[in-house]
Amino acid sequence: HRAGLVGRSEGGLSAPTGASANPGLISFAVLIAGPGVSGREILIEQLGAMSTVAGMPPERVEQQRGVQAALLDAVVKNEPTAKVHEAIEKLILLQSGQSERPVAKPDDAASKAAAEQFDAALAAQVAMIESPWMRRFLALDPAPALRATKCPVLLISGAMDVQVVPSQNIPALTAALLAGGNTDVTVRVMPRLNHLLQPAVIGTVVEYATIATTMMPEAVDVICEWVEGRARPKTSR
């Protein structure tokens, strides 16, 4: 009779939504790398963090962030498709270090391959950015559900998370929960762990698959011990 919700990343949006909508049913929530700000803000910070750990010079990181912010704003404001596609193309060129879109030349296999690769990257980005889910994610503000969540909440993140950056999201999560009157909020930012709570070297996404550990045992212990403290039946009953 002490049910709780544990959600990681996007699940960290769903858990407060479920907890706030079912206060009589949900007794605790664990948000692993949960977002505390809108998807637009998440993705801008994410791109900056990923580019930085990949070794990109600071000036190019800031340039990328500016281009991406303009792109996401165009999507949120439902601006014309052509403008959105133009912004996506500009971002891809900037990320690849190219000055202009590659053009296939007759009898030049290399140029054809480069053009096909660019077109495929553009199509993939367009499909993702224009999906109904992405449009909702960009505009979604998690604060209302967090303020309405009154059950005990554990916020746990890896300090090397470059997807949902702790320095951006933990303060926002904490502020929203406390603003709603929640009196049981625990925060753990665990050193040297990534978005998946794996032991990381640099924290990049491509590193995930090279790490044998699915989730650091110490992180599992933190979650289990915290949950047991909230979910164990009271002895007085």
Short mmCIF file of C-alpha atoms in Angstrom, two decimals:
data_model
loop_
_atom_site.label_atom_id
_atom_site.label_comp_id
_atom_site.label_asym_id
_atom_site.label_seq_id
_atom_site.Cartn_x
_atom_site.Cartn_y
_atom_site.Cartn_z
CA HIS A 1 0.00 0.00 0.00
CA ARG A 2 3.01 2.31 -0.42
CA ALA A 3 3.30 2.63 -4.21
CA GLY A 4 5.86 4.93 -5.77
CA LEU A 5 7.17 6.02 -9.16
CA VAL A 6 10.74 5.94 -10.45
CA GLY A 7 11.44 7.77 -13.70
CA ARG A 8 14.69 8.48 -15.54
CA SER A 9 15.22 11.38 -17.95
CA GLU A 10 11.88 11.80 -19.79
CA GLY A 11 10.44 9.49 -17.13
CA GLY A 12 11.42 12.25 -14.72
CA LEU A 13 8.69 14.31 -16.40
CA SER A 14 6.13 11.51 -16.16
CA ALA A 15 6.71 10.66 -12.48
CA PRO A 16 5.71 14.10 -11.07
CA THR A 17 2.76 14.18 -13.47
CA GLY A 18 1.55 10.84 -12.13
CA ALA A 19 2.32 11.68 -8.51
CA SER A 20 0.57 15.05 -8.57
CA ALA A 21 -2.49 13.57 -10.30
CA ASN A 22 -2.75 10.67 -7.81
CA PRO A 23 -1.82 12.02 -4.37
CA GLY A 24 -3.75 9.30 -2.56
CA LEU A 25 -2.04 6.52 -4.49
CA ILE A 26 1.58 7.61 -5.00
CA SER A 27 3.62 7.73 -1.79
CA PHE A 28 7.05 8.64 -3.18
CA ALA A 29 8.86 9.53 -6.42
CA VAL A 30 12.45 9.09 -7.59
CA LEU A 31 13.59 11.33 -10.44
CA ILE A 32 16.80 10.04 -12.03
CA ALA A 33 18.28 12.81 -14.21
CA GLY A 34 14.86 14.44 -14.32
CA PRO A 35 14.26 17.68 -16.25
CA GLY A 36 13.46 20.79 -14.22
CA VAL A 37 13.14 23.23 -17.13
CA SER A 38 11.50 23.21 -20.56
CA GLY A 39 12.69 20.95 -23.35
CA ARG A 40 13.92 24.02 -25.23
CA GLU A 41 16.24 24.96 -22.37
CA ILE A 42 17.30 21.32 -21.89
CA LEU A 43 18.38 20.89 -25.51
CA ILE A 44 20.31 24.15 -25.70
CA GLU A 45 22.29 23.30 -22.55
CA GLN A 46 22.67 19.70 -23.71
CA LEU A 47 24.23 20.70 -27.01
CA GLY A 48 26.63 23.05 -25.25
CA ALA A 49 27.69 20.39 -22.74
CA MET A 50 28.11 17.67 -25.37
CA SER A 51 30.14 19.96 -27.63
CA THR A 52 32.35 21.06 -24.75
CA VAL A 53 33.27 17.54 -23.60
CA ALA A 54 33.90 16.64 -27.24
CA GLY A 55 36.60 19.31 -27.29
CA MET A 56 34.90 22.00 -29.37
CA PRO A 57 36.36 25.51 -28.87
CA PRO A 58 34.23 27.74 -26.60
CA GLU A 59 33.47 30.26 -29.35
CA ARG A 60 32.05 27.54 -31.61
CA VAL A 61 30.05 26.12 -28.70
CA GLU A 62 28.39 29.50 -28.16
CA GLN A 63 27.80 29.90 -31.89
CA GLN A 64 26.08 26.50 -31.97
CA ARG A 65 23.94 27.38 -28.96
CA GLY A 66 22.77 30.56 -30.66
CA VAL A 67 21.84 28.78 -33.88
CA GLN A 68 20.04 26.02 -32.00
CA ALA A 69 18.13 28.52 -29.85
CA ALA A 70 16.88 30.25 -33.00
CA LEU A 71 15.84 26.89 -34.47
CA LEU A 72 13.94 25.78 -31.38
CA ASP A 73 12.25 29.17 -31.06
CA ALA A 74 11.07 28.84 -34.66
CA VAL A 75 9.58 25.43 -33.87
CA VAL A 76 7.89 26.58 -30.65
CA LYS A 77 6.39 29.60 -32.44
CA ASN A 78 5.17 27.42 -35.34
CA GLU A 79 7.04 29.52 -37.87
CA PRO A 80 6.97 28.52 -41.58
CA THR A 81 8.44 25.13 -42.45
CA ALA A 82 11.00 26.67 -44.79
CA LYS A 83 12.44 28.78 -41.97
CA VAL A 84 12.70 25.75 -39.67
CA HIS A 85 14.44 23.69 -42.38
CA GLU A 86 16.84 26.55 -43.09
CA ALA A 87 17.76 26.72 -39.39
CA ILE A 88 18.30 22.94 -39.22
CA GLU A 89 20.58 23.08 -42.26
CA LYS A 90 22.58 25.91 -40.73
CA LEU A 91 23.06 23.94 -37.50
CA ILE A 92 24.17 20.79 -39.34
CA LEU A 93 26.72 22.79 -41.35
CA LEU A 94 28.05 24.38 -38.18
CA GLN A 95 28.33 21.05 -36.38
CA SER A 96 30.11 19.43 -39.31
CA GLY A 97 32.49 22.34 -39.83
CA GLN A 98 31.28 22.90 -43.39
CA SER A 99 30.70 26.34 -44.88
CA GLU A 100 28.06 25.31 -47.41
CA ARG A 101 25.80 22.43 -48.31
CA PRO A 102 27.69 19.71 -50.28
CA VAL A 103 26.63 19.34 -53.91
CA ALA A 104 26.88 16.12 -55.90
CA LYS A 105 29.06 16.54 -58.97
CA PRO A 106 28.77 14.36 -62.09
CA ASP A 107 31.14 11.40 -62.07
CA ASP A 108 32.41 12.30 -58.57
CA ALA A 109 31.58 9.52 -56.13
CA ALA A 110 32.97 11.40 -53.13
CA SER A 111 30.80 14.47 -53.70
CA LYS A 112 27.74 12.29 -54.27
CA ALA A 113 28.39 10.43 -51.03
CA ALA A 114 28.86 13.70 -49.11
CA ALA A 115 25.65 15.14 -50.54
CA GLU A 116 23.68 11.97 -49.74
CA GLN A 117 25.05 11.92 -46.20
CA PHE A 118 24.07 15.55 -45.66
CA ASP A 119 20.59 15.00 -47.10
CA ALA A 120 20.08 11.99 -44.82
CA ALA A 121 21.19 13.97 -41.75
CA LEU A 122 18.87 16.82 -42.71
CA ALA A 123 15.89 14.49 -43.23
CA ALA A 124 16.50 12.79 -39.88
CA GLN A 125 16.71 16.12 -38.05
CA VAL A 126 13.58 17.45 -39.77
CA ALA A 127 11.61 14.31 -38.86
CA MET A 128 12.68 14.53 -35.23
CA ILE A 129 12.19 18.26 -34.72
CA GLU A 130 8.77 18.29 -36.39
CA SER A 131 7.38 15.27 -34.52
CA PRO A 132 4.38 15.93 -32.25
CA TRP A 133 6.33 14.64 -29.26
CA MET A 134 9.26 17.01 -29.85
CA ARG A 135 6.97 20.00 -30.27
CA ARG A 136 5.30 19.18 -26.97
CA PHE A 137 8.62 18.50 -25.23
CA LEU A 138 10.12 21.84 -26.30
CA ALA A 139 7.25 23.83 -24.80
CA LEU A 140 6.52 21.65 -21.76
CA ASP A 141 7.18 23.32 -18.42
CA PRO A 142 7.61 20.68 -15.66
CA ALA A 143 7.20 23.23 -12.84
CA PRO A 144 3.38 23.01 -12.38
CA ALA A 145 3.44 19.22 -11.88
CA LEU A 146 6.45 19.53 -9.58
CA ARG A 147 4.75 22.20 -7.45
CA ALA A 148 1.71 19.92 -7.14
CA THR A 149 3.82 16.91 -6.05
CA LYS A 150 3.53 16.61 -2.26
CA CYS A 151 4.96 13.12 -1.70
CA PRO A 152 8.64 12.55 -0.74
CA VAL A 153 10.94 13.00 -3.75
CA LEU A 154 14.50 11.85 -4.39
CA LEU A 155 16.39 13.81 -7.05
CA ILE A 156 19.46 11.87 -8.19
CA SER A 157 21.79 12.74 -11.05
CA GLY A 158 25.29 12.01 -12.29
CA ALA A 159 27.66 14.95 -12.06
CA MET A 160 28.96 14.12 -15.57
CA ASP A 161 25.50 14.08 -17.19
CA VAL A 162 25.65 16.02 -20.48
CA GLN A 163 22.06 15.26 -21.53
CA VAL A 164 20.12 16.63 -18.54
CA VAL A 165 22.79 18.84 -16.99
CA PRO A 166 22.54 18.82 -13.16
CA SER A 167 23.64 22.44 -12.68
CA GLN A 168 20.71 23.54 -14.83
CA ASN A 169 18.03 21.13 -13.63
CA ILE A 170 18.60 20.25 -9.96
CA PRO A 171 18.09 23.86 -8.74
CA ALA A 172 14.93 24.21 -10.85
CA LEU A 173 13.54 20.87 -9.66
CA THR A 174 14.25 21.70 -6.02
CA ALA A 175 12.81 25.21 -6.26
CA ALA A 176 9.55 23.99 -7.84
CA LEU A 177 9.04 21.19 -5.30
CA LEU A 178 9.72 23.47 -2.33
CA ALA A 179 7.55 26.22 -3.80
CA GLY A 180 4.62 23.80 -3.75
CA GLY A 181 5.15 23.11 -0.06
CA ASN A 182 6.90 19.75 -0.35
CA THR A 183 8.76 19.11 2.91
CA ASP A 184 10.63 15.92 1.94
CA VAL A 185 13.02 16.55 -0.95
CA THR A 186 16.39 14.74 -1.08
CA VAL A 187 19.10 15.71 -3.58
CA ARG A 188 22.05 13.53 -4.61
CA VAL A 189 24.42 14.53 -7.41
CA MET A 190 26.87 11.64 -7.65
CA PRO A 191 30.44 12.36 -8.79
CA ARG A 192 31.94 10.77 -11.92
CA LEU A 193 28.60 9.30 -13.07
CA ASN A 194 26.89 10.01 -16.40
CA HIS A 195 23.25 10.35 -17.51
CA LEU A 196 22.69 6.60 -17.03
CA LEU A 197 24.41 6.65 -13.61
CA GLN A 198 27.31 4.70 -15.07
CA PRO A 199 30.93 5.36 -14.02
CA ALA A 200 32.15 7.72 -16.75
CA VAL A 201 35.48 8.98 -18.01
CA ILE A 202 34.29 12.01 -20.02
CA GLY A 203 30.50 11.63 -19.98
CA THR A 204 29.78 11.61 -23.71
CA VAL A 205 26.80 9.72 -25.14
CA VAL A 206 29.02 7.53 -27.35
CA GLU A 207 30.82 6.41 -24.20
CA TYR A 208 27.67 4.77 -22.77
CA ALA A 209 27.98 1.59 -24.82
CA THR A 210 31.65 1.15 -23.88
CA ILE A 211 30.92 0.98 -20.14
CA ALA A 212 30.30 -2.51 -18.79
CA THR A 213 28.39 -1.27 -15.73
CA THR A 214 24.66 -0.83 -16.38
CA MET A 215 24.21 1.36 -13.30
CA MET A 216 26.75 2.09 -10.57
CA PRO A 217 25.96 -0.11 -7.53
CA GLU A 218 26.44 2.88 -5.20
CA ALA A 219 23.71 4.73 -7.08
CA VAL A 220 21.39 1.73 -6.85
CA ASP A 221 22.08 1.59 -3.09
CA VAL A 222 21.20 5.27 -2.66
CA ILE A 223 17.89 4.77 -4.46
CA CYS A 224 17.02 1.53 -2.66
CA GLU A 225 17.85 2.84 0.81
CA TRP A 226 15.87 6.02 0.23
CA VAL A 227 12.86 4.10 -1.13
CA GLU A 228 12.95 1.62 1.74
CA GLY A 229 12.81 4.52 4.18
CA ARG A 230 9.59 5.77 2.56
CA ALA A 231 7.94 2.55 1.46
CA ARG A 232 8.49 0.28 4.48
CA PRO A 233 5.20 -0.22 6.41
CA LYS A 234 5.14 1.68 9.69
CA THR A 235 5.62 -0.65 12.68
CA SER A 236 2.92 1.14 14.67
CA ARG A 237 0.24 -0.10 12.31
#
